[in-house]
Amino acid sequence: MNAEAAWYTTPEGRRQTQREFERALKQGTLLRSPGSPIPQTDAKVLAELVEKAKAKATKAISIRLPVADLERAQRIAAKEGIGYQTVLKRAIQAGLKKVS
């Protein structure tokens, strides 16, 4: 990853990208695909895009876990060939589905 690409993964880069997205949304210059501008007056399309973005949005958090739980997640991750954070995310999602 080059320096410019790495910058976009920083909190500052993500904030700037969000500001640019919001500005383009307000100005009606947001593009759906190359050469396909979304008219500013098309509220349905804009609302759909915002909902899709919200559905995919994530937020970094800090959480304290018992060491044993963390080690268990790491073992599961190693067996599955994925990151332990992915294992924890899936476990949280499964737990939330179960209680709702």
mmCIF file with all atom_site columns, C-alpha atoms in Angstrom:
data_model
loop_
_atom_site.group_PDB
_atom_site.id
_atom_site.type_symbol
_atom_site.label_atom_id
_atom_site.label_alt_id
_atom_site.label_comp_id
_atom_site.label_asym_id
_atom_site.label_entity_id
_atom_site.label_seq_id
_atom_site.pdbx_PDB_ins_code
_atom_site.Cartn_x
_atom_site.Cartn_y
_atom_site.Cartn_z
_atom_site.occupancy
_atom_site.B_iso_or_equiv
_atom_site.pdbx_formal_charge
_atom_site.auth_seq_id
_atom_site.auth_comp_id
_atom_site.auth_asym_id
_atom_site.auth_atom_id
_atom_site.pdbx_PDB_model_num
ATOM 1   C CA . MET A 1 1   ? 0.000   0.000   0.000   1.00 0.00 ? 1   MET A CA 1
ATOM 2   C CA . ASN A 1 2   ? 1.448   3.353   -0.952  1.00 0.00 ? 2   ASN A CA 1
ATOM 3   C CA . ALA A 1 3   ? 1.522   6.351   1.373   1.00 0.00 ? 3   ALA A CA 1
ATOM 4   C CA . GLU A 1 4   ? -1.540  7.984   -0.161  1.00 0.00 ? 4   GLU A CA 1
ATOM 5   C CA . ALA A 1 5   ? -3.637  4.825   0.111   1.00 0.00 ? 5   ALA A CA 1
ATOM 6   C CA . ALA A 1 6   ? -2.455  4.326   3.698   1.00 0.00 ? 6   ALA A CA 1
ATOM 7   C CA . TRP A 1 7   ? -3.493  7.889   4.582   1.00 0.00 ? 7   TRP A CA 1
ATOM 8   C CA . TYR A 1 8   ? -7.112  7.140   3.588   1.00 0.00 ? 8   TYR A CA 1
ATOM 9   C CA . THR A 1 9   ? -7.221  4.372   6.210   1.00 0.00 ? 9   THR A CA 1
ATOM 10  C CA . THR A 1 10  ? -6.322  6.783   9.023   1.00 0.00 ? 10  THR A CA 1
ATOM 11  C CA . PRO A 1 11  ? -9.049  8.463   11.102  1.00 0.00 ? 11  PRO A CA 1
ATOM 12  C CA . GLU A 1 12  ? -8.199  11.797  9.448   1.00 0.00 ? 12  GLU A CA 1
ATOM 13  C CA . GLY A 1 13  ? -8.467  10.263  5.989   1.00 0.00 ? 13  GLY A CA 1
ATOM 14  C CA . ARG A 1 14  ? -11.815 8.649   6.785   1.00 0.00 ? 14  ARG A CA 1
ATOM 15  C CA . ARG A 1 15  ? -13.152 11.951  8.167   1.00 0.00 ? 15  ARG A CA 1
ATOM 16  C CA . GLN A 1 16  ? -12.086 13.816  5.028   1.00 0.00 ? 16  GLN A CA 1
ATOM 17  C CA . THR A 1 17  ? -13.647 11.170  2.805   1.00 0.00 ? 17  THR A CA 1
ATOM 18  C CA . GLN A 1 18  ? -16.901 11.454  4.794   1.00 0.00 ? 18  GLN A CA 1
ATOM 19  C CA . ARG A 1 19  ? -16.856 15.264  4.446   1.00 0.00 ? 19  ARG A CA 1
ATOM 20  C CA . GLU A 1 20  ? -16.278 14.973  0.685   1.00 0.00 ? 20  GLU A CA 1
ATOM 21  C CA . PHE A 1 21  ? -19.129 12.467  0.387   1.00 0.00 ? 21  PHE A CA 1
ATOM 22  C CA . GLU A 1 22  ? -21.506 14.734  2.315   1.00 0.00 ? 22  GLU A CA 1
ATOM 23  C CA . ARG A 1 23  ? -20.473 17.776  0.248   1.00 0.00 ? 23  ARG A CA 1
ATOM 24  C CA . ALA A 1 24  ? -21.046 15.890  -3.026  1.00 0.00 ? 24  ALA A CA 1
ATOM 25  C CA . LEU A 1 25  ? -24.390 14.651  -1.725  1.00 0.00 ? 25  LEU A CA 1
ATOM 26  C CA . LYS A 1 26  ? -25.526 18.215  -0.899  1.00 0.00 ? 26  LYS A CA 1
ATOM 27  C CA . GLN A 1 27  ? -24.243 19.653  -4.185  1.00 0.00 ? 27  GLN A CA 1
ATOM 28  C CA . GLY A 1 28  ? -25.791 16.893  -6.257  1.00 0.00 ? 28  GLY A CA 1
ATOM 29  C CA . THR A 1 29  ? -22.437 15.898  -7.735  1.00 0.00 ? 29  THR A CA 1
ATOM 30  C CA . LEU A 1 30  ? -22.266 12.432  -6.200  1.00 0.00 ? 30  LEU A CA 1
ATOM 31  C CA . LEU A 1 31  ? -21.754 9.814   -8.899  1.00 0.00 ? 31  LEU A CA 1
ATOM 32  C CA . ARG A 1 32  ? -23.478 6.440   -8.982  1.00 0.00 ? 32  ARG A CA 1
ATOM 33  C CA . SER A 1 33  ? -21.130 5.129   -11.617 1.00 0.00 ? 33  SER A CA 1
ATOM 34  C CA . PRO A 1 34  ? -18.728 6.891   -13.993 1.00 0.00 ? 34  PRO A CA 1
ATOM 35  C CA . GLY A 1 35  ? -20.668 9.457   -15.990 1.00 0.00 ? 35  GLY A CA 1
ATOM 36  C CA . SER A 1 36  ? -23.961 8.862   -14.177 1.00 0.00 ? 36  SER A CA 1
ATOM 37  C CA . PRO A 1 37  ? -24.602 11.854  -11.890 1.00 0.00 ? 37  PRO A CA 1
ATOM 38  C CA . ILE A 1 38  ? -27.361 11.569  -9.331  1.00 0.00 ? 38  ILE A CA 1
ATOM 39  C CA . PRO A 1 39  ? -29.707 14.541  -9.669  1.00 0.00 ? 39  PRO A CA 1
ATOM 40  C CA . GLN A 1 40  ? -29.894 16.632  -6.513  1.00 0.00 ? 40  GLN A CA 1
ATOM 41  C CA . THR A 1 41  ? -33.686 16.417  -6.590  1.00 0.00 ? 41  THR A CA 1
ATOM 42  C CA . ASP A 1 42  ? -33.817 12.608  -6.621  1.00 0.00 ? 42  ASP A CA 1
ATOM 43  C CA . ALA A 1 43  ? -34.406 12.137  -2.896  1.00 0.00 ? 43  ALA A CA 1
ATOM 44  C CA . LYS A 1 44  ? -35.274 8.449   -3.244  1.00 0.00 ? 44  LYS A CA 1
ATOM 45  C CA . VAL A 1 45  ? -31.912 7.573   -4.811  1.00 0.00 ? 45  VAL A CA 1
ATOM 46  C CA . LEU A 1 46  ? -30.026 9.674   -2.271  1.00 0.00 ? 46  LEU A CA 1
ATOM 47  C CA . ALA A 1 47  ? -31.892 8.094   0.647   1.00 0.00 ? 47  ALA A CA 1
ATOM 48  C CA . GLU A 1 48  ? -31.134 4.643   -0.757  1.00 0.00 ? 48  GLU A CA 1
ATOM 49  C CA . LEU A 1 49  ? -27.422 5.457   -1.022  1.00 0.00 ? 49  LEU A CA 1
ATOM 50  C CA . VAL A 1 50  ? -27.324 6.808   2.521   1.00 0.00 ? 50  VAL A CA 1
ATOM 51  C CA . GLU A 1 51  ? -29.053 3.685   3.872   1.00 0.00 ? 51  GLU A CA 1
ATOM 52  C CA . LYS A 1 52  ? -26.612 1.417   2.029   1.00 0.00 ? 52  LYS A CA 1
ATOM 53  C CA . ALA A 1 53  ? -23.684 3.406   3.409   1.00 0.00 ? 53  ALA A CA 1
ATOM 54  C CA . LYS A 1 54  ? -25.094 3.215   6.947   1.00 0.00 ? 54  LYS A CA 1
ATOM 55  C CA . ALA A 1 55  ? -25.631 -0.539  6.646   1.00 0.00 ? 55  ALA A CA 1
ATOM 56  C CA . LYS A 1 56  ? -21.977 -1.049  5.729   1.00 0.00 ? 56  LYS A CA 1
ATOM 57  C CA . ALA A 1 57  ? -20.583 1.513   8.160   1.00 0.00 ? 57  ALA A CA 1
ATOM 58  C CA . THR A 1 58  ? -18.408 0.348   11.012  1.00 0.00 ? 58  THR A CA 1
ATOM 59  C CA . LYS A 1 59  ? -16.950 2.100   14.016  1.00 0.00 ? 59  LYS A CA 1
ATOM 60  C CA . ALA A 1 60  ? -13.749 1.241   15.814  1.00 0.00 ? 60  ALA A CA 1
ATOM 61  C CA . ILE A 1 61  ? -14.267 0.615   19.527  1.00 0.00 ? 61  ILE A CA 1
ATOM 62  C CA . SER A 1 62  ? -12.232 -0.544  22.477  1.00 0.00 ? 62  SER A CA 1
ATOM 63  C CA . ILE A 1 63  ? -13.494 -3.404  24.584  1.00 0.00 ? 63  ILE A CA 1
ATOM 64  C CA . ARG A 1 64  ? -12.040 -5.213  27.563  1.00 0.00 ? 64  ARG A CA 1
ATOM 65  C CA . LEU A 1 65  ? -12.332 -8.993  27.433  1.00 0.00 ? 65  LEU A CA 1
ATOM 66  C CA . PRO A 1 66  ? -11.127 -11.729 29.717  1.00 0.00 ? 66  PRO A CA 1
ATOM 67  C CA . VAL A 1 67  ? -7.787  -13.032 28.444  1.00 0.00 ? 67  VAL A CA 1
ATOM 68  C CA . ALA A 1 68  ? -9.249  -16.537 28.171  1.00 0.00 ? 68  ALA A CA 1
ATOM 69  C CA . ASP A 1 69  ? -11.995 -15.302 25.808  1.00 0.00 ? 69  ASP A CA 1
ATOM 70  C CA . LEU A 1 70  ? -9.475  -13.468 23.652  1.00 0.00 ? 70  LEU A CA 1
ATOM 71  C CA . GLU A 1 71  ? -7.225  -16.527 23.453  1.00 0.00 ? 71  GLU A CA 1
ATOM 72  C CA . ARG A 1 72  ? -10.216 -18.699 22.555  1.00 0.00 ? 72  ARG A CA 1
ATOM 73  C CA . ALA A 1 73  ? -11.150 -16.310 19.745  1.00 0.00 ? 73  ALA A CA 1
ATOM 74  C CA . GLN A 1 74  ? -7.554  -16.377 18.507  1.00 0.00 ? 74  GLN A CA 1
ATOM 75  C CA . ARG A 1 75  ? -7.531  -20.202 18.444  1.00 0.00 ? 75  ARG A CA 1
ATOM 76  C CA . ILE A 1 76  ? -10.803 -20.293 16.512  1.00 0.00 ? 76  ILE A CA 1
ATOM 77  C CA . ALA A 1 77  ? -9.459  -17.686 14.094  1.00 0.00 ? 77  ALA A CA 1
ATOM 78  C CA . ALA A 1 78  ? -6.276  -19.674 13.497  1.00 0.00 ? 78  ALA A CA 1
ATOM 79  C CA . LYS A 1 79  ? -8.311  -22.806 12.691  1.00 0.00 ? 79  LYS A CA 1
ATOM 80  C CA . GLU A 1 80  ? -10.558 -20.906 10.269  1.00 0.00 ? 80  GLU A CA 1
ATOM 81  C CA . GLY A 1 81  ? -7.762  -18.843 8.732   1.00 0.00 ? 81  GLY A CA 1
ATOM 82  C CA . ILE A 1 82  ? -9.365  -15.507 9.589   1.00 0.00 ? 82  ILE A CA 1
ATOM 83  C CA . GLY A 1 83  ? -8.598  -12.679 11.990  1.00 0.00 ? 83  GLY A CA 1
ATOM 84  C CA . TYR A 1 84  ? -9.611  -12.986 15.634  1.00 0.00 ? 84  TYR A CA 1
ATOM 85  C CA . GLN A 1 85  ? -11.455 -9.674  15.395  1.00 0.00 ? 85  GLN A CA 1
ATOM 86  C CA . THR A 1 86  ? -13.653 -11.220 12.708  1.00 0.00 ? 86  THR A CA 1
ATOM 87  C CA . VAL A 1 87  ? -14.396 -14.117 15.066  1.00 0.00 ? 87  VAL A CA 1
ATOM 88  C CA . LEU A 1 88  ? -15.363 -11.668 17.816  1.00 0.00 ? 88  LEU A CA 1
ATOM 89  C CA . LYS A 1 89  ? -17.510 -9.616  15.428  1.00 0.00 ? 89  LYS A CA 1
ATOM 90  C CA . ARG A 1 90  ? -19.367 -12.744 14.296  1.00 0.00 ? 90  ARG A CA 1
ATOM 91  C CA . ALA A 1 91  ? -19.894 -13.849 17.899  1.00 0.00 ? 91  ALA A CA 1
ATOM 92  C CA . ILE A 1 92  ? -21.317 -10.456 18.827  1.00 0.00 ? 92  ILE A CA 1
ATOM 93  C CA . GLN A 1 93  ? -23.619 -10.479 15.786  1.00 0.00 ? 93  GLN A CA 1
ATOM 94  C CA . ALA A 1 94  ? -24.838 -14.001 16.609  1.00 0.00 ? 94  ALA A CA 1
ATOM 95  C CA . GLY A 1 95  ? -25.471 -13.019 20.217  1.00 0.00 ? 95  GLY A CA 1
ATOM 96  C CA . LEU A 1 96  ? -27.410 -9.922  19.199  1.00 0.00 ? 96  LEU A CA 1
ATOM 97  C CA . LYS A 1 97  ? -29.588 -11.952 16.808  1.00 0.00 ? 97  LYS A CA 1
ATOM 98  C CA . LYS A 1 98  ? -30.264 -14.456 19.574  1.00 0.00 ? 98  LYS A CA 1
ATOM 99  C CA . VAL A 1 99  ? -31.476 -11.857 22.081  1.00 0.00 ? 99  VAL A CA 1
ATOM 100 C CA . SER A 1 100 ? -33.527 -9.788  19.631  1.00 0.00 ? 100 SER A CA 1
#
